[in-house]
């Protein structure tokens, strides 16, 4: 894998102009709100069902080809929507999108890490991976800012067509990657042993996550704390609206928030260097400090409700974006003989299941509180999670001495 190609791949993968308006697309094609909710459930279900099998396949087959399939199935999603005029065709599109997500999840990170490892550069994973996420969020920001305007000026079909083209370009860039898989290097497994070997890979991944207590704590922190950014951003346009932004400015704000996430990813390795200078070790404590900082910003922005504090609210995403990069780097560093894609898929599966559960809880919170109050509640939740796991980590570290 050529690193610059990886950055372009990440950019075009998220340069999808239909992102900010696809819910409106469903509405204009005659779908009801309940049908739209069912579509989102179809997407979530397809990702959850395929997450583990595709992770194992990526470790035993070819990660580059997994990314190719992922790119082209996502192109198929938008192509399907281009012609869709019924619930079933939109659902088919979401299934293709779910296949894409599951095929790429874990494959990207594993391919990047093993590529760097082959070159003796695995210590730079946090910097390269963070820069890749920077370009991905830059693609999201451009999509969010321009997608709505282009849909209004040209209509939905040209925007869908541009999204198909972006995915095809992504596939071509993935085709230029060089396969790297340290896990299967030197293995010669015949087809009859493949199933047994796949089950062993899954068992080894589960053992790694459960037996390495410090790693398990970091994984739980990534799901329960760092993952809150991915949950709350689904409601970000509504939060921006509650701050008093007009419809046009809401779109711009979502783009600005994506840029802040991009910046957080980009500077994660610099934040790590600063924390190390202050005596904070790699792993759990740096992730905890960033999560606490994110919670503090969210609490301030939610408590005072001022539009002038929206940049402070944006820092919530910046800090958690940095924490996400450092967490991924820590997990990759802990994997030795296990399948990288399988381990990543286990974590993604746990996060998706947690997300489904939390969305249900979120709906209950919104029934009795406004969004600003919910922001403060989530900030308190983040603080409690950090304090509880800090205590657990302290006890685990003390026992291991």
Coordinates of N, CA and C in Angstrom, one line a residue, residues 232-233 235-237 239-240 243 253 257 260 294 297-298 301-302 309-318 375:
X232 N -23.8 10.5 19.2 CA -24.4 11.9 19.3 C -24.4 12.6 18.0
X233 N -23.5 12.3 17.1 CA -23.4 13.0 15.8 C -24.7 12.8 15.0
X235 N -27.5 13.1 16.0 CA -28.5 14.1 16.4 C -27.9 15.5 16.3
X236 N -26.7 15.6 15.7 CA -26.0 16.9 15.6 C -26.8 18.0 14.9
X237 N -27.4 17.7 13.8 CA -28.2 18.7 13.1 C -29.3 19.3 14.0
X239 N -29.2 19.3 17.3 CA -28.6 20.1 18.4 C -28.2 21.5 17.8
X240 N -27.7 21.5 16.6 CA -27.4 22.8 15.9 C -28.6 23.7 15.8
X243 N -29.5 25.4 19.0 CA -28.7 26.5 19.2 C -29.1 27.8 18.5
X253 N -22.6 24.0 9.7 CA -22.1 23.6 11.0 C -21.7 22.1 11.0
X257 N -18.1 20.8 12.0 CA -17.9 19.7 13.0 C -17.0 18.6 12.4
X260 N -13.5 19.6 12.4 CA -12.9 19.5 13.8 C -12.6 18.1 14.1
X294 N -13.4 15.8 26.6 CA -14.6 15.9 25.7 C -15.9 16.1 26.5
X297 N -16.2 19.7 27.8 CA -16.7 20.6 26.8 C -18.2 20.4 26.5
X298 N -18.6 19.2 26.5 CA -20.0 18.9 26.2 C -20.9 19.4 27.4
X301 N -21.1 23.3 27.0 CA -21.9 23.7 25.9 C -23.4 23.4 26.1
X302 N -23.7 22.3 26.8 CA -25.1 22.0 27.1 C -25.7 22.8 28.3
X309 N -21.0 29.2 22.3 CA -20.3 28.1 22.8 C -20.3 26.9 21.9
X310 N -20.8 27.0 20.7 CA -20.8 25.9 19.8 C -19.4 25.4 19.4
X311 N -18.4 26.3 19.3 CA -17.0 25.8 19.1 C -16.6 24.9 20.3
X312 N -17.0 25.2 21.5 CA -16.7 24.3 22.6 C -17.4 22.9 22.5
X313 N -18.6 23.0 22.0 CA -19.3 21.7 21.7 C -18.6 21.0 20.6
X314 N -18.0 21.7 19.6 CA -17.2 21.0 18.5 C -16.0 20.4 19.1
X315 N -15.4 20.9 20.2 CA -14.2 20.3 20.8 C -14.5 18.9 21.3
X316 N -15.8 18.7 21.7 CA -16.2 17.3 22.1 C -15.8 16.3 21.1
X317 N -16.1 16.6 19.8 CA -15.8 15.7 18.7 C -14.3 15.7 18.4
X318 N -13.7 16.8 18.5 CA -12.2 16.8 18.3 C -11.5 15.9 19.2
X375 N -27.3 16.6 26.7 CA -25.9 16.8 26.5 C -25.2 16.8 27.9

